[in-house]
Coordinates of C-alpha atoms in Angstrom, one line a residue:
M18 CA -9.3 34.3 -36.7
N19 CA -6.5 32.0 -35.8
G20 CA -2.8 32.9 -35.5
F21 CA -2.9 35.4 -32.5
S22 CA -0.4 35.0 -29.8
H23 CA -1.6 35.7 -26.3
S24 CA -0.6 35.3 -22.7
S25 CA -1.4 31.9 -21.0
P26 CA -4.1 31.9 -18.3
N27 CA -1.4 31.4 -15.7
E28 CA -0.2 34.9 -16.3
L29 CA -3.5 36.4 -15.2
D30 CA -3.8 35.4 -11.5
S31 CA -2.1 38.4 -10.0
G32 CA -0.8 41.6 -11.1
S33 CA 2.1 41.1 -8.7
E34 CA 3.5 38.4 -11.0
A35 CA 4.1 40.9 -13.7
H36 CA 7.9 40.9 -12.9
R37 CA 8.0 37.2 -13.7
I38 CA 7.4 37.9 -17.3
A39 CA 10.1 39.6 -19.5
P40 CA 9.0 43.2 -20.4
S41 CA 7.3 43.3 -23.9
P42 CA 5.7 46.1 -25.9
V43 CA 2.4 43.9 -25.8
V44 CA 0.3 44.3 -22.7
H45 CA -2.3 41.7 -21.5
V46 CA -5.4 43.6 -20.2
R47 CA -7.9 41.9 -18.0
G48 CA -11.0 42.7 -15.8
L49 CA -12.8 44.5 -18.7
C50 CA -16.5 45.2 -18.7
E51 CA -18.8 43.6 -21.1
S52 CA -19.6 46.7 -23.1
V53 CA -16.0 47.7 -23.6
V54 CA -14.8 48.3 -27.2
E55 CA -11.3 49.0 -28.8
A56 CA -11.8 52.8 -28.7
D57 CA -12.3 52.5 -24.8
L58 CA -8.8 51.0 -24.5
V59 CA -7.2 53.5 -26.8
E60 CA -8.7 56.4 -25.1
A61 CA -7.6 55.1 -21.7
L62 CA -4.0 53.9 -22.5
E63 CA -2.8 56.1 -25.1
K64 CA -1.5 58.4 -22.4
F65 CA 1.3 55.8 -22.0
G66 CA 2.4 55.9 -25.4
N67 CA 1.5 55.4 -29.1
I68 CA -0.6 52.2 -29.6
C69 CA -0.1 50.3 -32.8
Y70 CA -2.5 47.5 -32.5
V71 CA -5.4 46.1 -30.3
M72 CA -6.8 42.6 -30.2
M73 CA -10.2 42.1 -28.4
M74 CA -10.9 38.9 -26.5
P75 CA -14.5 39.8 -25.7
F76 CA -15.5 36.3 -24.4
K77 CA -12.7 36.5 -21.8
R78 CA -13.2 40.2 -21.0
Q79 CA -9.6 40.6 -21.9
A80 CA -7.6 42.3 -24.7
L81 CA -4.0 42.6 -25.9
V82 CA -2.7 46.2 -26.5
E83 CA 0.6 46.5 -28.6
F84 CA 2.6 49.7 -27.9
E85 CA 5.1 51.2 -30.4
E86 CA 7.8 51.1 -27.7
V87 CA 8.4 48.8 -24.7
Q88 CA 8.8 51.9 -22.4
S89 CA 5.2 52.7 -23.0
A90 CA 4.2 49.2 -21.9
D91 CA 6.5 49.7 -18.9
R92 CA 4.7 52.8 -17.8
C93 CA 1.2 51.2 -18.4
V94 CA 2.2 48.1 -16.3
A95 CA 3.8 50.1 -13.6
C96 CA 0.9 52.5 -13.3
G97 CA -1.6 49.7 -13.1
S98 CA 0.2 48.1 -10.2
Q99 CA 0.5 51.3 -8.3
E100 CA -3.0 52.9 -8.8
P101 CA -6.3 51.9 -10.3
V102 CA -6.5 52.4 -14.1
Y103 CA -10.2 52.5 -15.4
I104 CA -11.3 51.6 -18.7
A105 CA -15.0 52.4 -19.7
G106 CA -15.6 53.0 -15.8
Q107 CA -14.2 49.7 -14.6
Q108 CA -10.8 49.0 -13.1
A109 CA -8.6 47.0 -15.3
Y110 CA -5.3 45.0 -14.6
F111 CA -2.2 44.8 -16.7
N112 CA 0.6 42.4 -17.3
Y113 CA 3.2 41.9 -19.9
S114 CA 2.3 39.4 -22.6
T115 CA 4.7 36.6 -23.4
S116 CA 4.4 37.7 -27.0
K117 CA 6.6 40.4 -28.3
R118 CA 4.1 41.3 -31.2
I119 CA 0.5 40.6 -31.8
T120 CA 0.2 38.5 -35.1
R121 CA -2.4 39.9 -37.5
P122 CA -3.6 39.4 -41.0
T123 CA -1.5 40.6 -43.9
N124 CA -3.2 43.8 -44.5
A125 CA -3.5 44.7 -40.8
D126 CA 0.2 45.4 -40.2
D127 CA -0.5 49.0 -41.1
P128 CA -3.9 50.4 -40.3
N129 CA -3.0 53.4 -42.4
S130 CA -2.2 51.4 -45.4
G131 CA -5.6 52.3 -46.7
N132 CA -7.4 49.0 -46.4
K133 CA -11.1 49.7 -46.5
V134 CA -12.5 46.2 -45.7
L135 CA -13.0 44.9 -42.2
L136 CA -13.4 41.2 -41.3
L137 CA -16.1 40.7 -38.6
S138 CA -16.3 37.4 -36.6
I139 CA -19.6 37.1 -34.8
Q140 CA -19.2 35.2 -31.7
N141 CA -22.1 33.5 -29.8
P142 CA -24.6 34.2 -32.8
L143 CA -27.9 33.6 -30.9
Y144 CA -29.9 35.5 -33.5
P145 CA -29.9 35.7 -37.3
I146 CA -27.1 37.9 -38.7
T147 CA -28.1 39.4 -42.1
T148 CA -26.9 42.2 -44.2
D149 CA -29.8 44.4 -42.8
V150 CA -28.5 43.7 -39.2
L151 CA -24.9 44.5 -40.1
Y152 CA -25.9 47.6 -42.2
T153 CA -27.9 48.9 -39.0
V154 CA -24.8 48.3 -36.8
C155 CA -22.1 49.6 -39.2
N156 CA -23.6 52.3 -41.3
P157 CA -23.9 55.0 -38.5
I158 CA -20.2 55.0 -38.2
G159 CA -19.6 55.8 -42.0
N160 CA -21.3 54.9 -45.2
V161 CA -21.1 51.3 -45.7
L162 CA -20.4 50.4 -49.5
R163 CA -20.8 46.5 -49.4
I164 CA -21.3 43.6 -47.2
V165 CA -20.7 39.9 -47.6
I166 CA -21.7 37.2 -45.0
F167 CA -20.1 33.8 -45.1
K168 CA -20.0 30.7 -43.0
R169 CA -16.6 29.0 -42.8
N170 CA -15.5 29.0 -39.2
G171 CA -18.7 30.1 -37.8
I172 CA -20.4 33.3 -38.9
Q173 CA -18.1 35.9 -40.5
A174 CA -18.7 39.0 -42.6
M175 CA -16.6 41.4 -44.6
V176 CA -17.7 45.1 -44.5
E177 CA -16.2 47.6 -47.1
Y178 CA -16.1 51.3 -46.2
P179 CA -14.8 54.3 -48.0
S180 CA -11.0 54.8 -47.1
A181 CA -11.4 56.9 -43.9
N182 CA -14.2 55.0 -42.1
A183 CA -12.8 51.6 -41.7
Q184 CA -10.4 52.4 -38.9
K185 CA -12.9 54.5 -37.1
A186 CA -15.4 51.6 -37.4
K187 CA -13.0 49.0 -36.0
A188 CA -12.4 51.2 -33.1
A189 CA -16.0 51.8 -32.3
L190 CA -17.4 48.3 -32.8
N191 CA -14.5 45.8 -32.0
G192 CA -15.6 44.0 -28.9
A193 CA -19.3 45.3 -28.9
D194 CA -22.3 43.0 -28.7
I195 CA -25.0 43.5 -31.5
Y196 CA -27.6 42.2 -28.9
A197 CA -27.2 42.3 -25.1
G198 CA -25.0 39.4 -24.3
C199 CA -24.6 37.8 -27.5
C200 CA -23.5 38.3 -31.2
T201 CA -20.3 39.8 -30.1
L202 CA -18.2 41.4 -32.8
K203 CA -14.4 40.7 -33.1
I204 CA -13.0 42.8 -35.8
E205 CA -9.8 42.7 -37.9
Y206 CA -8.7 44.1 -41.2
A207 CA -9.5 41.8 -44.0
R208 CA -7.1 40.7 -46.8
P209 CA -9.3 41.9 -49.8
S210 CA -9.2 45.5 -50.5
R211 CA -12.6 45.4 -52.2
L212 CA -15.6 43.3 -52.1
N213 CA -17.3 41.7 -55.3
V214 CA -21.0 41.4 -54.7
I215 CA -23.1 39.8 -57.4
R216 CA -26.6 39.8 -55.7
N217 CA -28.4 41.9 -53.1
D218 CA -29.9 39.6 -50.5
N219 CA -29.6 38.5 -46.8
D220 CA -26.0 37.5 -47.2
S221 CA -24.5 39.9 -49.5
W222 CA -25.4 43.5 -50.6
D223 CA -23.8 46.2 -52.7
Y224 CA -25.2 49.5 -51.5
T225 CA -23.8 51.4 -54.6
K226 CA -25.9 49.2 -56.9
P227 CA -29.5 49.0 -55.7
F228 CA -30.4 47.4 -59.1
L229 CA -28.7 44.1 -58.6
L230 CA -30.8 41.0 -58.8
R231 CA -32.4 39.9 -55.5
R232 CA -32.4 36.2 -54.7
E233 CA -35.8 34.7 -54.3
R234 CA -36.6 33.1 -51.0
G235 CA -35.8 29.3 -51.1
K236 CA -38.7 26.8 -51.0
G237 CA -36.8 24.1 -48.9
R238 CA -37.9 23.0 -45.5
Q239 CA -37.4 25.8 -42.9
R240 CA -37.6 25.4 -39.2
Q241 CA -38.9 28.0 -36.9
A242 CA -36.1 29.0 -34.4
I243 CA -37.1 28.6 -30.7
L244 CA -36.8 32.3 -30.0
G245 CA -38.4 33.3 -33.3
E246 CA -36.6 34.7 -36.4
H247 CA -35.4 37.8 -34.5
P248 CA -35.5 39.3 -31.1
S249 CA -38.2 41.7 -32.0
S250 CA -40.8 38.9 -32.2
Y251 CA -39.9 37.5 -28.8
S252 CA -41.2 39.5 -25.8
D253 CA -40.2 37.3 -22.9
N254 CA -36.4 37.2 -23.5
G255 CA -35.7 39.6 -20.6
Y256 CA -34.9 42.5 -22.9
G257 CA -38.5 43.9 -23.2
S258 CA -40.6 43.9 -26.4
H259 CA -37.5 43.9 -28.5
C260 CA -33.8 43.8 -28.2
P261 CA -32.1 46.9 -29.4
L262 CA -28.6 47.5 -30.6
L263 CA -26.4 48.3 -27.7
P264 CA -25.2 52.0 -27.5
L265 CA -22.0 52.6 -28.9
P266 CA -19.0 53.8 -26.8
G267 CA -19.9 56.4 -24.1
N268 CA -17.2 58.9 -25.1
N269 CA -19.7 60.6 -27.6
R270 CA -17.3 60.2 -30.5
F271 CA -19.6 57.7 -32.3
K272 CA -22.8 58.1 -30.2
R273 CA -26.3 58.1 -31.8
S274 CA -29.3 59.7 -30.3
S275 CA -32.3 57.7 -30.0
H276 CA -33.9 59.1 -33.0
D277 CA -31.1 57.9 -35.1
V278 CA -31.6 54.2 -34.3
P279 CA -33.7 52.5 -37.0
E280 CA -36.8 50.7 -35.8
V281 CA -36.1 47.1 -35.3
V282 CA -37.6 45.0 -38.1
T283 CA -38.1 41.2 -38.4
Y284 CA -35.5 39.8 -40.8
P285 CA -36.3 36.7 -43.1
L286 CA -34.1 33.7 -42.7
P287 CA -30.7 33.9 -44.4
Q288 CA -30.5 32.7 -47.9
T289 CA -27.6 31.5 -50.1
S290 CA -24.7 33.8 -50.4
S291 CA -22.6 34.1 -53.5
Y292 CA -19.7 32.9 -51.3
M293 CA -21.6 29.6 -50.4
S294 CA -22.0 26.5 -52.4
H295 CA -25.3 25.7 -50.8
A296 CA -28.3 27.2 -48.7
S297 CA -28.1 27.4 -45.0
S298 CA -29.0 24.1 -43.4
S299 CA -30.1 22.8 -40.0
V300 CA -27.5 19.9 -40.4
A301 CA -24.0 20.0 -39.5
M302 CA -21.3 17.7 -40.7
V303 CA -18.7 16.8 -38.2
S304 CA -15.5 15.1 -39.1
G305 CA -12.3 14.1 -37.2
L306 CA -14.3 12.0 -34.8
H307 CA -12.3 9.3 -32.9
P308 CA -13.6 6.0 -34.2
A309 CA -13.5 4.0 -31.0
K310 CA -14.4 6.9 -28.5
M311 CA -17.2 8.8 -30.2
N312 CA -20.7 7.6 -30.8
C313 CA -24.1 9.3 -31.4
T314 CA -24.8 9.9 -27.8
R315 CA -21.4 11.5 -27.1
I316 CA -21.9 13.7 -30.0
F317 CA -25.4 14.6 -28.5
N318 CA -23.7 15.4 -25.1
L319 CA -21.3 18.1 -26.6
F320 CA -23.6 19.5 -29.4
C321 CA -26.7 19.9 -27.2
L322 CA -25.0 22.9 -25.4
Y323 CA -25.7 25.0 -28.5
G324 CA -29.1 23.9 -29.7
N325 CA -31.6 21.1 -29.8
I326 CA -30.4 17.8 -31.4
E327 CA -32.9 16.0 -33.6
K328 CA -30.8 13.0 -35.0
V329 CA -27.3 11.9 -35.4
K330 CA -25.9 9.6 -38.0
F331 CA -22.5 8.4 -38.7
M332 CA -21.7 8.2 -42.4
K333 CA -20.6 4.6 -43.5
S334 CA -18.8 5.8 -46.7
V335 CA -16.7 8.5 -44.8
P336 CA -15.2 7.0 -41.5
G337 CA -15.0 9.4 -38.6
T338 CA -17.6 11.6 -40.0
A339 CA -21.3 12.2 -38.8
L340 CA -24.2 14.3 -39.6
V341 CA -26.0 16.1 -36.8
E342 CA -29.5 17.5 -37.4
M343 CA -30.3 20.3 -35.0
G344 CA -33.4 22.3 -34.2
D345 CA -32.5 25.2 -36.6
E346 CA -29.8 26.6 -38.7
Y347 CA -28.8 29.1 -36.0
A348 CA -28.0 26.2 -33.6
V349 CA -25.6 24.9 -36.3
D350 CA -24.0 28.4 -36.6
R351 CA -23.5 28.2 -32.8
A352 CA -22.0 24.7 -33.0
I353 CA -19.6 25.8 -35.8
T354 CA -18.5 28.9 -33.9
H355 CA -17.7 27.1 -30.7
L356 CA -16.9 23.5 -31.6
N357 CA -15.0 23.8 -35.0
S358 CA -11.3 23.0 -34.6
I359 CA -11.4 21.9 -30.9
K360 CA -9.5 18.6 -29.9
V361 CA -11.6 15.7 -28.6
F362 CA -9.7 12.5 -27.8
S363 CA -6.5 13.8 -29.5
K364 CA -8.4 14.5 -32.9
R365 CA -9.5 17.9 -34.1
L366 CA -13.1 18.3 -35.0
N367 CA -14.0 19.9 -38.3
V368 CA -17.6 21.2 -38.0
C369 CA -19.3 22.8 -41.0
V370 CA -22.8 23.2 -42.5
S371 CA -23.9 20.2 -44.5
K372 CA -25.4 20.1 -47.9
Q373 CA -28.2 17.9 -46.5
H374 CA -31.2 19.5 -45.1
A375 CA -32.3 16.5 -42.9
V376 CA -30.8 13.2 -41.6
I377 CA -32.2 10.1 -43.2
P378 CA -31.6 6.8 -41.2
S379 CA -30.2 4.9 -44.0
Q380 CA -27.2 2.4 -44.1
V381 CA -27.3 1.8 -40.3
F382 CA -24.4 -0.1 -38.9
E383 CA -22.6 -0.8 -35.7
L384 CA -19.9 1.4 -34.4
E385 CA -16.5 0.2 -32.9
D386 CA -18.0 0.5 -29.4
G387 CA -21.1 -1.8 -30.4
S388 CA -23.7 1.2 -30.5
S389 CA -25.8 2.1 -33.4
S390 CA -24.5 4.5 -36.0
Y391 CA -27.9 6.3 -36.1
K392 CA -30.0 7.7 -33.1
D393 CA -33.0 9.9 -33.0
F394 CA -32.9 12.4 -30.0
A395 CA -36.1 14.5 -31.0
M396 CA -38.1 13.3 -27.8
T397 CA -35.4 13.2 -25.3
R398 CA -35.7 15.2 -22.2
N399 CA -32.0 16.2 -22.4
N400 CA -32.5 18.7 -25.1
R401 CA -32.0 22.2 -23.5
F402 CA -33.8 24.4 -26.0
T403 CA -37.4 22.9 -26.1
S404 CA -39.2 26.0 -25.1
A405 CA -38.4 29.7 -25.0
G406 CA -38.1 29.9 -21.2
Q407 CA -35.7 26.8 -21.1
A408 CA -33.6 28.2 -23.9
S409 CA -33.2 31.5 -22.2
K410 CA -31.6 29.8 -19.2
N411 CA -28.8 28.5 -21.3
I412 CA -25.6 30.5 -21.2
I413 CA -24.0 29.8 -24.5
Q414 CA -20.1 29.5 -23.7
P415 CA -17.2 28.4 -25.7
P416 CA -15.4 25.3 -24.5
S417 CA -13.2 26.3 -21.4
C418 CA -11.3 24.3 -18.6
V419 CA -14.0 24.8 -16.2
L420 CA -17.3 22.7 -16.2
H421 CA -20.5 23.7 -14.3
F422 CA -22.2 20.6 -12.8
Y423 CA -25.9 20.5 -11.7
N424 CA -28.7 18.3 -10.8
V425 CA -26.5 16.1 -8.6
P426 CA -27.9 14.6 -5.5
P427 CA -26.6 16.1 -2.2
C428 CA -25.1 12.7 -1.0
I429 CA -22.5 12.7 -3.9
S430 CA -19.2 14.0 -2.8
E431 CA -16.2 15.3 -4.6
D432 CA -14.4 11.9 -4.2
D433 CA -17.6 10.4 -5.9
L434 CA -17.3 12.6 -8.9
Q435 CA -13.5 12.1 -9.1
R436 CA -14.1 8.3 -8.9
L437 CA -16.8 8.7 -11.8
C438 CA -13.9 10.3 -13.9
T439 CA -11.6 7.3 -13.2
E440 CA -14.2 4.6 -13.9
H441 CA -15.0 6.2 -17.3
D442 CA -11.3 6.7 -18.3
V443 CA -11.5 10.5 -18.5
P444 CA -9.2 13.0 -17.0
G445 CA -9.9 13.9 -13.3
F446 CA -10.5 17.5 -12.1
I447 CA -7.8 19.5 -10.2
K448 CA -10.2 21.9 -8.3
Y449 CA -13.8 21.4 -6.9
K450 CA -16.3 23.9 -5.7
V451 CA -19.8 23.4 -4.7
F452 CA -22.4 26.1 -4.5
D453 CA -24.4 26.8 -1.3
A454 CA -27.8 25.3 -1.6
K455 CA -31.0 25.8 0.4
P456 CA -31.6 23.1 3.1
S457 CA -34.7 22.0 1.2
S458 CA -32.9 21.7 -2.1
K459 CA -32.9 18.1 -3.5
T460 CA -29.8 18.7 -5.8
I461 CA -26.5 20.4 -5.6
S462 CA -24.4 22.3 -8.4
G463 CA -20.9 23.5 -8.5
L464 CA -17.7 23.9 -10.6
L465 CA -15.1 21.5 -11.7
E466 CA -11.7 22.8 -13.0
F467 CA -9.4 20.7 -15.3
D468 CA -5.8 21.0 -16.4
S469 CA -6.9 21.9 -19.9
K470 CA -9.9 22.8 -22.1
T471 CA -9.2 19.5 -23.9
H472 CA -9.8 17.5 -20.6
A473 CA -13.0 19.4 -19.8
V474 CA -14.2 18.8 -23.3
E475 CA -13.6 15.0 -23.0
V476 CA -15.2 14.8 -19.5
L477 CA -18.3 16.7 -20.8
T478 CA -18.6 14.4 -23.8
V479 CA -18.4 11.3 -21.8
L480 CA -20.3 12.1 -18.5
N481 CA -22.9 14.8 -19.5
H482 CA -26.3 13.1 -18.8
Y483 CA -24.8 10.2 -16.9
Q484 CA -27.5 8.5 -14.7
I485 CA -26.5 8.8 -11.0
R486 CA -28.3 6.2 -8.9
I487 CA -28.4 6.3 -5.3
P488 CA -29.4 3.7 -2.6
N489 CA -33.1 3.5 -2.1
G490 CA -33.8 6.0 -4.8
S491 CA -36.7 5.5 -7.0
N492 CA -35.4 7.4 -10.1
P493 CA -31.8 8.2 -11.1
Y494 CA -30.4 11.8 -11.2
T495 CA -29.3 13.0 -14.6
L496 CA -25.9 14.6 -14.3
K497 CA -26.0 17.9 -16.3
L498 CA -22.8 19.5 -17.4
C499 CA -21.9 22.7 -19.4
F500 CA -19.0 25.1 -19.9
S501 CA -18.7 27.7 -17.3
T502 CA -18.2 31.4 -17.5
S503 CA -15.4 31.2 -14.9
S504 CA -11.9 30.5 -16.4
H505 CA -10.4 29.5 -13.0
L506 CA -11.7 28.6 -9.5

């Protein structure tokens, strides 16, 4: 969801800087553990005063907590600076937010207004999200009435509960991972007060009407996902023979015993939802591309972080728009989740599911930079999801101002990398860190921090897979870049 106000990263460097920001009823919480959910924050912080809203930022391990009174926020920030405050067993840090209020959707102003429908945004959706998956997650909190899954800005869903259960479910699940390290739930109250479901299938279900027509499986071309259709069919992912749902908060309010957890089943590929005009596709449509600075290779450099790239084609009839055929529809989902609405070369990208199910090399023409409007990447060695083992090494991250670089020859210095940015007319980095390597290592890796996320995106788009040639070297080194889990160096 857009429209939330939050503190800038500069506010987060030190708790001692709290006095630099004017007191506010909104407190910025950082240093949260991965498994923390909204209920954990409320439980730990309600001793300072009544809490009227919580916004989780699970990717950053941060949250915003809005107290009813600024005096409550004062007590929270003061206490946190004087003694450790633990949330879900881990020390957290507090500062005032620059916002005086957390902006929320219309019906979220008053959680007691009786809104029964939750809006779930699934971040980092590495695995299929179906009505069965969400029912398994949501129903133990309280009987789920209806679920609708849709793909507008990434994967989102609406879940309707009986009146009393929606608030409880939001507290228990907001910020939780459906599977370890991925499919993270960000939950708000939705605008509709009731869902209208016309079919029971993978993308929508009315549990009060089991007789609704079920949609037949589509007969179009379907690609096998690298990791299989569901974690249960992939035994080498580091989670054991299957990837169970994470336990709910450890305060026993919503805890399930092991016999309450349903057996993990293999879910079929998602089919068309009543909210979608076409079936899921392994092709993304990308518009808002800079006509002089974007080409097929640069699209590959950016989109390959979220899945294999098969083909890229610019559309002659729609300037600034390209089709990107990816390895499977879940790669498209990840690309939409992380790349839709980001700025690249001062233009905002729009990434959505295409109606096309394959990219056909027709109407090939020359782009402004002289390169071809079509390129096939199916056989390139730079695809990063070509095997299950290789795919498991990729940390799927949203764009950030820190890039992780690797596969660089040891003779390349900080100045060399800075010069590379200058030569390619992209922003230079402001901080540099190289990781310790074994003496026998043939390459080095490290981090580059930029002034902004946009600068980092542009550098990755241009320099990812750049061929570094060294004197007397037989083969060039391919510079590899990806977004780092670090927010600052």
